[in-house]
Amino acid sequence: MTHRQRRIAATTRTLFTILTTSGVLAGAALAGAAPAGAVSDTGQIASGVTYRQFDVTAAKGTVHAHLLTVDLTDPHVHVDLLDPGAVAARSPVSTMADAAGAVAGVNGDFFNITETQHPGVEATGASVGPAIAHGRLLKAAVPTAQRFGPSLPPGTDTTDVLGVGVDRRARLDRLALVGTVRTPDGNLALRGLNQYALAQDSVGAYTAAWGPASRKRATCGSDTSRAAGCSTDTFEVRIRGGKVVDTADSPGSGAIAAGTTVLLGREAGADKLRRLTKGERVTVRRQMAASASKVPYRFAVGGYPVLRGGEPLAGLNDTTAAVRTAAGYTSGGRKLLLLALDGAVAYRSGMTIAEVADEMRELGAVDAFSLDGGGSTTLVARTPGDKTVSVLNHPTESPERAVANGIGVFSTP
C-alpha cells in the first residue's frame, strides 16, 4: 500500500475558514495543540499559489503535512530568498515574509545555530550552503565537515542547492565558488565568501552582505572536524577602492561599508595576506560555478537532495524521524512544491528522510530537496485581503524560531 493510499482524508473546512475562525495568526502559540481540521481540497492563496493540508501514515505514527504548490509558469508568481537583511543574522520566517511582501513561504537552509564547541565564540546564525537572492550572490558554502544538520546522504555536500533560474524553472544543482585575489605579488585563490567557516590555510572575503557579526567563527574548526579549536594564526586586510586601507592580526566585527571587502586568512592564507601593505592595489573577483545549469540563478538556497529523477537517493536515513521541511518540483521545474510537517504534539513523531523522499515522489516531485527541520520547520501564507502572513503549521518551538533564510513566494496583481 502506498503512502497516498494510506493518506487519511481530513475534514473539508476551507483554508479561509481555518485562518479566520481558528485564529492561526502565529502557529507557535498553538505549539502544544493538535492542528485545526485539515483541508482535503485546494485553497488558493494567490494567482498560481495553492495550499492544502493532509495526514500521512508514517512508520512512527500519523503526521500532518502542509503543502504549498507554486505554478512558476504564472507570470504573476515568482520565488526568491527570504533573508533577515544580513548573512550572519536570523529572523522568524513570518517576519522575513512580511518584510519582503511575500504571500507565502517556508524556512530554508541549516545554519550555525550554536557554538558550544567553541566557548566565547559568537554563533553567527549564517546558513551552511550557498545563497542567491534577487540574482545576487550572497554567500558560498562552508566546508562539508563544518556543516550543521543531520548526516548527508552519500555523494552530497554543502554546495548542493535548490534554485530557480532566470528562465523561471526550478532545478537541483551545485554551486562552487570560483574566486581570485589579484595582488602585486601574484594571484591568491579565494576560498570563501561570507561564510561562518573557512577551509584551513585559506583566504575568504566578507562584504556588506555579511552584516556586523564577528568573523571569529570563520577561523574555528578544521577541514575534518567542526569541533576543532580556533586558529591563532589569522590576518585580515580591508580593501576599499581597489587598495589596502587597513590590516589586523585577528578577525574583526562590525558593519562592513558598501564597496569595502574584508579579506580574512587563516594559517597559510594568513601568511599570504601579511605580505600586503597599505596602499597596495588588490582586486577581488568572485563568481559561482554551477555544475549542471548554464542558466543564471535568480534564487538559490542550500540543503541536500533526497530525490533525483523520481528515485530516492541511495543511503537515505530510514531510522531517525523528525519534523521536516522539504521542497521539490515537477513539470520540468515549472511547478514547485513546498512541504512542511506539523510540529504539534499529536504529530511530532515526524518522518525519516527516506519517508520524506517517498512522500515527495507521491506528491509528484521528480527531484526533491531537504531543508532545515525540527524547531525550524515553519510554513506561512497570507490570505487575500490580509496584510500579514499567518503561520499555518505548528512549529515545535514557541515563539517561532528565528532562522537564517527561507523560500519566499511572491505574487503581483
One Martini backbone bead per residue (centre of mass of N, CA, C, O) as a GRO file, in nm:
protein
  413
    1MET     BB    1   0.095   0.036   0.024
    2THR     BB    2   0.073   0.357  -0.021
    3HIS     BB    3   0.083   0.667   0.100
    4ARG     BB    4  -0.166   0.764  -0.055
    5GLN     BB    5  -0.352   0.532   0.047
    6ARG     BB    6  -0.293   0.610   0.361
    7ARG     BB    7  -0.417   0.865   0.345
    8ILE     BB    8  -0.595   1.089   0.547
    9ALA     BB    9  -0.888   1.217   0.546
   10ALA     BB   10  -1.011   1.521   0.614
   11THR     BB   11  -1.163   1.781   0.655
   12THR     BB   12  -1.356   2.052   0.462
   13ARG     BB   13  -1.222   2.287   0.550
   14THR     BB   14  -1.118   2.583   0.470
   15LEU     BB   15  -0.862   2.797   0.476
   16PHE     BB   16  -1.028   3.051   0.558
   17THR     BB   17  -1.157   2.926   0.807
   18ILE     BB   18  -0.902   2.869   0.960
   19LEU     BB   19  -0.792   3.162   0.974
   20THR     BB   20  -1.059   3.299   1.104
   21THR     BB   21  -1.155   3.076   1.335
   22SER     BB   22  -0.867   2.967   1.460
   23GLY     BB   23  -0.638   3.186   1.488
   24VAL     BB   24  -0.374   3.155   1.287
   25LEU     BB   25  -0.127   3.389   1.361
   26ALA     BB   26   0.051   3.178   1.547
   27GLY     BB   27   0.162   2.867   1.566
   28ALA     BB   28   0.333   2.879   1.826
   29ALA     BB   29   0.084   2.926   2.022
   30LEU     BB   30  -0.007   2.605   1.931
   31ALA     BB   31   0.220   2.382   1.981
   32GLY     BB   32   0.042   2.176   2.178
   33ALA     BB   33  -0.162   2.144   1.954
   34ALA     BB   34  -0.379   2.039   1.748
   35PRO     BB   35  -0.483   2.083   1.458
   36ALA     BB   36  -0.688   2.182   1.260
   37GLY     BB   37  -0.875   2.102   1.026
   38ALA     BB   38  -0.830   1.973   0.736
   39VAL     BB   39  -0.757   1.998   0.386
   40SER     BB   40  -0.879   1.828   0.095
   41ASP     BB   41  -0.871   2.076  -0.059
   42THR     BB   42  -0.811   2.363  -0.246
   43GLY     BB   43  -0.638   2.666  -0.167
   44GLN     BB   44  -0.614   3.002  -0.257
   45ILE     BB   45  -0.374   3.251  -0.221
   46ALA     BB   46  -0.292   3.298  -0.528
   47SER     BB   47  -0.178   3.338  -0.815
   48GLY     BB   48  -0.036   3.018  -0.848
   49VAL     BB   49  -0.126   2.962  -0.532
   50THR     BB   50  -0.142   2.675  -0.320
   51TYR     BB   51  -0.323   2.504  -0.046
   52ARG     BB   52  -0.263   2.217   0.175
   53GLN     BB   53  -0.385   1.954   0.399
   54PHE     BB   54  -0.255   1.643   0.552
   55ASP     BB   55  -0.234   1.302   0.610
   56VAL     BB   56   0.030   1.068   0.720
   57THR     BB   57   0.154   0.742   0.723
   58ALA     BB   58   0.400   0.652   0.936
   59ALA     BB   59   0.604   0.448   1.112
   60LYS     BB   60   0.558   0.644   1.394
   61GLY     BB   61   0.302   0.780   1.264
   62THR     BB   62   0.099   1.035   1.235
   63VAL     BB   63   0.113   1.300   1.002
   64HIS     BB   64   0.120   1.651   0.932
   65ALA     BB   65   0.062   1.830   0.626
   66HIS     BB   66   0.206   2.106   0.434
   67LEU     BB   67   0.112   2.259   0.108
   68LEU     BB   68   0.284   2.423  -0.151
   69THR     BB   69   0.182   2.542  -0.478
   70VAL     BB   70   0.390   2.653  -0.759
   71ASP     BB   71   0.335   2.838  -1.055
   72LEU     BB   72   0.596   2.933  -1.272
   73THR     BB   73   0.409   3.014  -1.530
   74ASP     BB   74   0.308   3.241  -1.372
   75PRO     BB   75   0.353   3.584  -1.417
   76HIS     BB   76   0.276   3.659  -1.101
   77VAL     BB   77   0.507   3.452  -1.019
   78HIS     BB   78   0.763   3.414  -0.756
   79VAL     BB   79   1.082   3.324  -0.629
   80ASP     BB   80   1.273   3.376  -0.317
   81LEU     BB   81   1.474   3.494  -0.086
   82LEU     BB   82   1.474   3.481   0.256
   83ASP     BB   83   1.597   3.750   0.466
   84PRO     BB   84   1.738   3.946   0.748
   85GLY     BB   85   1.976   4.146   0.595
   86ALA     BB   86   2.187   3.915   0.671
   87VAL     BB   87   2.385   3.649   0.687
   88ALA     BB   88   2.457   3.717   1.002
   89ALA     BB   89   2.140   3.614   1.069
   90ARG     BB   90   1.807   3.619   1.228
   91SER     BB   91   1.459   3.513   1.148
   92PRO     BB   92   1.147   3.483   1.116
   93VAL     BB   93   0.955   3.389   0.861
   94SER     BB   94   0.722   3.593   0.900
   95THR     BB   95   0.902   3.846   0.904
   96MET     BB   96   1.037   3.810   0.627
   97ALA     BB   97   0.780   3.796   0.458
   98ASP     BB   98   0.665   4.076   0.533
   99ALA     BB   99   0.914   4.249   0.452
  100ALA     BB  100   0.898   4.132   0.138
  101GLY     BB  101   0.589   4.058   0.045
  102ALA     BB  102   0.497   3.779   0.091
  103VAL     BB  103   0.248   3.513   0.059
  104ALA     BB  104   0.475   3.290   0.111
  105GLY     BB  105   0.650   3.023   0.311
  106VAL     BB  106   0.971   2.882   0.406
  107ASN     BB  107   1.217   2.743   0.535
  108GLY     BB  108   1.560   2.670   0.504
  109ASP     BB  109   1.857   2.642   0.590
  110PHE     BB  110   2.103   2.550   0.754
  111PHE     BB  111   2.278   2.653   1.070
  112ASN     BB  112   2.457   2.856   1.295
  113ILE     BB  113   2.326   2.792   1.615
  114THR     BB  114   2.600   2.703   1.769
  115GLU     BB  115   2.902   2.732   2.024
  116THR     BB  116   2.985   2.500   2.238
  117GLN     BB  117   3.272   2.419   2.101
  118HIS     BB  118   3.328   2.757   2.131
  119PRO     BB  119   3.394   2.929   2.375
  120GLY     BB  120   3.319   3.278   2.314
  121VAL     BB  121   3.181   3.222   2.044
  122GLU     BB  122   2.990   3.344   1.799
  123ALA     BB  123   2.690   3.285   1.670
  124THR     BB  124   2.589   3.382   1.346
  125GLY     BB  125   2.339   3.232   1.171
  126ALA     BB  126   2.457   3.121   0.931
  127SER     BB  127   2.455   2.951   0.657
  128VAL     BB  128   2.580   2.679   0.487
  129GLY     BB  129   2.509   2.745   0.203
  130PRO     BB  130   2.429   2.877  -0.064
  131ALA     BB  131   2.328   3.223  -0.173
  132ILE     BB  132   2.050   3.360  -0.367
  133ALA     BB  133   1.935   3.701  -0.434
  134HIS     BB  134   1.808   3.861  -0.695
  135GLY     BB  135   2.078   3.743  -0.848
  136ARG     BB  136   2.257   3.762  -0.583
  137LEU     BB  137   2.545   3.696  -0.427
  138LEU     BB  138   2.598   3.616  -0.080
  139LYS     BB  139   2.710   3.305  -0.064
  140ALA     BB  140   2.895   3.034   0.037
  141ALA     BB  141   3.019   2.731   0.122
  142VAL     BB  142   3.097   2.536   0.361
  143PRO     BB  143   3.258   2.302   0.484
  144THR     BB  144   3.132   1.995   0.531
  145ALA     BB  145   3.252   1.949   0.829
  146GLN     BB  146   3.096   2.243   0.921
  147ARG     BB  147   2.821   2.150   0.941
  148PHE     BB  148   2.478   2.163   1.000
  149GLY     BB  149   2.312   1.869   1.071
  150PRO     BB  150   2.247   1.600   0.927
  151SER     BB  151   2.345   1.351   0.764
  152LEU     BB  152   2.464   1.296   0.462
  153PRO     BB  153   2.425   1.177   0.176
  154PRO     BB  154   2.574   1.011  -0.044
  155GLY     BB  155   2.728   1.248  -0.268
  156THR     BB  156   2.698   1.494  -0.083
  157ASP     BB  157   2.699   1.859  -0.020
  158THR     BB  158   2.722   2.206   0.052
  159THR     BB  159   2.674   2.287  -0.269
  160ASP     BB  160   2.392   2.220  -0.261
  161VAL     BB  161   2.092   2.315  -0.454
  162LEU     BB  162   1.803   2.515  -0.475
  163GLY     BB  163   1.674   2.654  -0.784
  164VAL     BB  164   1.598   2.957  -0.980
  165GLY     BB  165   1.591   3.073  -1.282
  166VAL     BB  166   1.550   3.308  -1.535
  167ASP     BB  167   1.352   3.074  -1.664
  168ARG     BB  168   1.155   2.972  -1.424
  169ARG     BB  169   1.325   2.714  -1.325
  170ALA     BB  170   1.360   2.442  -1.140
  171ARG     BB  171   1.661   2.314  -0.962
  172LEU     BB  172   1.931   2.107  -0.923
  173ASP     BB  173   2.256   2.184  -0.772
  174ARG     BB  174   2.592   2.319  -0.795
  175LEU     BB  175   2.783   2.569  -0.597
  176ALA     BB  176   3.096   2.707  -0.676
  177LEU     BB  177   3.364   2.881  -0.586
  178VAL     BB  178   3.520   3.142  -0.793
  179GLY     BB  179   3.835   3.289  -0.695
  180THR     BB  180   4.031   3.608  -0.686
  181VAL     BB  181   4.343   3.754  -0.566
  182ARG     BB  182   4.491   4.044  -0.679
  183THR     BB  183   4.840   4.104  -0.661
  184PRO     BB  184   5.164   4.216  -0.684
  185ASP     BB  185   5.260   3.894  -0.619
  186GLY     BB  186   4.984   3.779  -0.715
  187ASN     BB  187   4.766   3.509  -0.698
  188LEU     BB  188   4.480   3.427  -0.504
  189ALA     BB  189   4.279   3.209  -0.360
  190LEU     BB  190   3.930   3.204  -0.324
  191ARG     BB  191   3.747   3.016  -0.050
  192GLY     BB  192   3.545   3.259   0.041
  193LEU     BB  193   3.191   3.379   0.120
  194ASN     BB  194   3.026   3.466   0.378
  195GLN     BB  195   3.142   3.265   0.611
  196TYR     BB  196   3.151   3.073   0.915
  197ALA     BB  197   3.361   2.890   0.740
  198LEU     BB  198   3.697   2.802   0.679
  199ALA     BB  199   3.940   2.678   0.531
  200GLN     BB  200   4.231   2.570   0.563
  201ASP     BB  201   4.470   2.796   0.445
  202SER     BB  202   4.276   3.035   0.378
  203VAL     BB  203   4.075   3.272   0.181
  204GLY     BB  204   3.831   3.521   0.265
  205ALA     BB  205   3.526   3.702   0.198
  206TYR     BB  206   3.381   4.023   0.310
  207THR     BB  207   3.074   4.194   0.316
  208ALA     BB  208   2.796   4.377   0.370
  209ALA     BB  209   2.617   4.110   0.375
  210TRP     BB  210   2.714   3.993   0.649
  211GLY     BB  211   2.751   4.211   0.865
  212PRO     BB  212   2.836   4.273   1.220
  213ALA     BB  213   2.951   4.016   1.278
  214SER     BB  214   3.173   3.815   1.376
  215ARG     BB  215   3.473   3.644   1.224
  216LYS     BB  216   3.583   3.421   1.417
  217ARG     BB  217   3.437   3.153   1.331
  218ALA     BB  218   3.599   3.116   1.056
  219THR     BB  219   3.866   3.006   1.242
  220CYS     BB  220   3.707   2.750   1.313
  221GLY     BB  221   3.797   2.457   1.287
  222SER     BB  222   3.804   2.203   1.030
  223ASP     BB  223   3.822   1.981   0.755
  224THR     BB  224   3.717   1.737   0.980
  225SER     BB  225   3.617   1.946   1.224
  226ARG     BB  226   3.397   2.145   1.400
  227ALA     BB  227   3.545   2.112   1.701
  228ALA     BB  228   3.780   2.246   1.642
  229GLY     BB  229   3.977   2.480   1.698
  230CYS     BB  230   4.104   2.795   1.699
  231SER     BB  231   4.287   2.998   1.529
  232THR     BB  232   4.606   3.190   1.580
  233ASP     BB  233   4.647   3.220   1.254
  234THR     BB  234   4.571   3.547   1.160
  235PHE     BB  235   4.433   3.772   0.891
  236GLU     BB  236   4.354   4.113   0.792
  237VAL     BB  237   4.203   4.284   0.500
  238ARG     BB  238   4.124   4.607   0.380
  239ILE     BB  239   3.914   4.694   0.097
  240ARG     BB  240   3.925   5.010  -0.094
  241GLY     BB  241   3.930   5.109  -0.409
  242GLY     BB  242   4.156   4.877  -0.467
  243LYS     BB  243   4.279   4.913  -0.165
  244VAL     BB  244   4.472   4.910   0.104
  245VAL     BB  245   4.357   5.038   0.440
  246ASP     BB  246   4.385   4.772   0.628
  247THR     BB  247   4.500   4.588   0.924
  248ALA     BB  248   4.492   4.258   1.103
  249ASP     BB  249   4.551   3.989   1.345
  250SER     BB  250   4.229   3.971   1.371
  251PRO     BB  251   3.914   3.917   1.380
  252GLY     BB  252   3.641   4.103   1.315
  253SER     BB  253   3.385   4.362   1.348
  254GLY     BB  254   3.124   4.493   1.203
  255ALA     BB  255   3.032   4.687   0.970
  256ILE     BB  256   3.043   4.681   0.618
  257ALA     BB  257   3.102   4.877   0.379
  258ALA     BB  258   3.018   4.980   0.097
  259GLY     BB  259   3.282   4.874  -0.118
  260THR     BB  260   3.388   4.668   0.093
  261THR     BB  261   3.663   4.434   0.164
  262VAL     BB  262   3.724   4.148   0.363
  263LEU     BB  263   4.021   3.974   0.431
  264LEU     BB  264   4.050   3.630   0.549
  265GLY     BB  265   4.309   3.452   0.717
  266ARG     BB  266   4.443   3.115   0.756
  267GLU     BB  267   4.745   3.046   0.802
  268ALA     BB  268   4.856   3.044   0.494
  269GLY     BB  269   4.659   3.276   0.431
  270ALA     BB  270   4.782   3.477   0.633
  271ASP     BB  271   5.066   3.493   0.513
  272LYS     BB  272   4.978   3.619   0.242
  273LEU     BB  273   4.843   3.880   0.364
  274ARG     BB  274   5.106   3.998   0.509
  275ARG     BB  275   5.231   4.111   0.230
  276LEU     BB  276   5.040   4.334   0.264
  277THR     BB  277   5.001   4.689   0.209
  278LYS     BB  278   4.937   4.993   0.230
  279GLY     BB  279   4.814   5.094  -0.100
  280GLU     BB  280   4.778   4.844  -0.234
  281ARG     BB  281   4.675   4.666  -0.504
  282VAL     BB  282   4.342   4.504  -0.503
  283THR     BB  283   4.166   4.226  -0.655
  284VAL     BB  284   3.828   4.099  -0.639
  285ARG     BB  285   3.713   3.784  -0.760
  286ARG     BB  286   3.370   3.648  -0.818
  287GLN     BB  287   3.202   3.324  -0.854
  288MET     BB  288   2.958   3.089  -0.961
  289ALA     BB  289   2.971   2.741  -1.026
  290ALA     BB  290   2.784   2.536  -1.219
  291SER     BB  291   2.737   2.190  -1.276
  292ALA     BB  292   2.459   2.202  -1.474
  293SER     BB  293   2.385   2.502  -1.529
  294LYS     BB  294   2.369   2.789  -1.765
  295VAL     BB  295   2.161   2.924  -1.591
  296PRO     BB  296   2.091   3.178  -1.419
  297TYR     BB  297   2.031   3.269  -1.087
  298ARG     BB  298   1.783   3.412  -0.883
  299PHE     BB  299   1.772   3.151  -0.691
  300ALA     BB  300   1.925   3.011  -0.380
  301VAL     BB  301   1.947   2.711  -0.168
  302GLY     BB  302   2.030   2.520   0.090
  303GLY     BB  303   2.105   2.159   0.140
  304TYR     BB  304   1.957   1.837   0.029
  305PRO     BB  305   1.922   1.568  -0.153
  306VAL     BB  306   1.650   1.293  -0.201
  307LEU     BB  307   1.563   1.338  -0.514
  308ARG     BB  308   1.617   1.173  -0.841
  309GLY     BB  309   1.441   1.106  -1.108
  310GLY     BB  310   1.224   0.965  -0.898
  311GLU     BB  311   1.466   0.878  -0.698
  312PRO     BB  312   1.597   0.784  -0.428
  313LEU     BB  313   1.859   0.812  -0.253
  314ALA     BB  314   2.116   0.658  -0.151
  315GLY     BB  315   2.132   0.627   0.204
  316LEU     BB  316   1.889   0.705   0.346
  317ASN     BB  317   1.746   0.777   0.628
  318ASP     BB  318   1.530   0.514   0.815
  319THR     BB  319   1.520   0.596   1.153
  320THR     BB  320   1.509   0.912   1.175
  321ALA     BB  321   1.264   1.108   1.321
  322ALA     BB  322   1.106   1.422   1.204
  323VAL     BB  323   1.057   1.734   1.155
  324ARG     BB  324   0.990   1.869   0.822
  325THR     BB  325   1.150   2.018   0.530
  326ALA     BB  326   1.051   2.055   0.178
  327ALA     BB  327   1.152   2.041  -0.173
  328GLY     BB  328   1.002   2.048  -0.508
  329TYR     BB  329   0.957   1.917  -0.853
  330THR     BB  330   0.780   1.958  -1.161
  331SER     BB  331   0.734   2.003  -1.485
  332GLY     BB  332   1.035   2.086  -1.547
  333GLY     BB  333   1.030   2.313  -1.303
  334ARG     BB  334   0.722   2.460  -1.308
  335LYS     BB  335   0.666   2.312  -1.023
  336LEU     BB  336   0.640   2.395  -0.683
  337LEU     BB  337   0.717   2.221  -0.372
  338LEU     BB  338   0.608   2.293  -0.027
  339LEU     BB  339   0.703   2.119   0.270
  340ALA     BB  340   0.539   2.087   0.600
  341LEU     BB  341   0.543   1.981   0.908
  342ASP     BB  342   0.391   1.917   1.202
  343GLY     BB  343   0.463   2.014   1.560
  344ALA     BB  344   0.254   1.891   1.706
  345VAL     BB  345   0.224   1.657   1.942
  346ALA     BB  346   0.040   1.454   1.773
  347TYR     BB  347   0.286   1.480   1.518
  348ARG     BB  348   0.604   1.460   1.625
  349SER     BB  349   0.726   1.193   1.507
  350GLY     BB  350   0.744   1.201   1.208
  351MET     BB  351   1.008   1.169   0.957
  352THR     BB  352   1.204   1.032   0.750
  353ILE     BB  353   1.399   1.088   0.483
  354ALA     BB  354   1.290   0.852   0.321
  355GLU     BB  355   0.991   0.940   0.353
  356VAL     BB  356   1.013   1.213   0.222
  357ALA     BB  357   1.090   1.110  -0.056
  358ASP     BB  358   0.834   0.941  -0.099
  359GLU     BB  359   0.630   1.173  -0.066
  360MET     BB  360   0.731   1.355  -0.293
  361ARG     BB  361   0.672   1.147  -0.510
  362GLU     BB  362   0.365   1.123  -0.454
  363LEU     BB  363   0.331   1.442  -0.524
  364GLY     BB  364   0.526   1.450  -0.811
  365ALA     BB  365   0.815   1.458  -0.770
  366VAL     BB  366   1.138   1.436  -0.916
  367ASP     BB  367   1.271   1.647  -0.731
  368ALA     BB  368   1.437   1.671  -0.402
  369PHE     BB  369   1.466   1.874  -0.086
  370SER     BB  370   1.630   1.930   0.211
  371LEU     BB  371   1.556   2.107   0.490
  372ASP     BB  372   1.515   2.243   0.764
  373GLY     BB  373   1.416   2.132   1.088
  374GLY     BB  374   1.219   2.103   1.345
  375GLY     BB  375   1.213   2.414   1.491
  376SER     BB  376   1.224   2.545   1.187
  377THR     BB  377   0.957   2.449   1.093
  378THR     BB  378   0.789   2.667   0.851
  379LEU     BB  379   0.456   2.783   0.745
  380VAL     BB  380   0.342   3.050   0.533
  381ALA     BB  381   0.045   3.273   0.485
  382ARG     BB  382  -0.163   3.490   0.273
  383THR     BB  383  -0.460   3.613   0.253
  384PRO     BB  384  -0.681   3.770   0.093
  385GLY     BB  385  -0.656   4.101   0.247
  386ASP     BB  386  -0.415   4.057   0.398
  387LYS     BB  387  -0.107   4.199   0.550
  388THR     BB  388  -0.033   3.919   0.680
  389VAL     BB  389   0.098   3.643   0.785
  390SER     BB  390   0.052   3.296   0.861
  391VAL     BB  391   0.089   3.025   1.067
  392LEU     BB  392   0.003   2.693   0.964
  393ASN     BB  393   0.177   2.558   1.137
  394HIS     BB  394   0.331   2.387   1.423
  395PRO     BB  395   0.575   2.463   1.583
  396THR     BB  396   0.793   2.328   1.829
  397GLU     BB  397   0.829   2.628   1.891
  398SER     BB  398   0.806   2.887   2.159
  399PRO     BB  399   0.861   3.084   1.970
  400GLU     BB  400   0.939   3.140   1.671
  401ARG     BB  401   1.202   3.061   1.496
  402ALA     BB  402   1.504   3.179   1.416
  403VAL     BB  403   1.640   3.213   1.087
  404ALA     BB  404   1.844   3.246   0.806
  405ASN     BB  405   1.620   3.141   0.591
  406GLY     BB  406   1.410   3.132   0.283
  407ILE     BB  407   1.114   3.065   0.095
  408GLY     BB  408   0.964   3.286  -0.127
  409VAL     BB  409   0.632   3.389  -0.221
  410PHE     BB  410   0.525   3.574  -0.511
  411SER     BB  411   0.256   3.820  -0.589
  412THR     BB  412   0.110   3.985  -0.859
  413PRO     BB  413  -0.157   4.153  -1.014
   0.00000   0.00000   0.00000
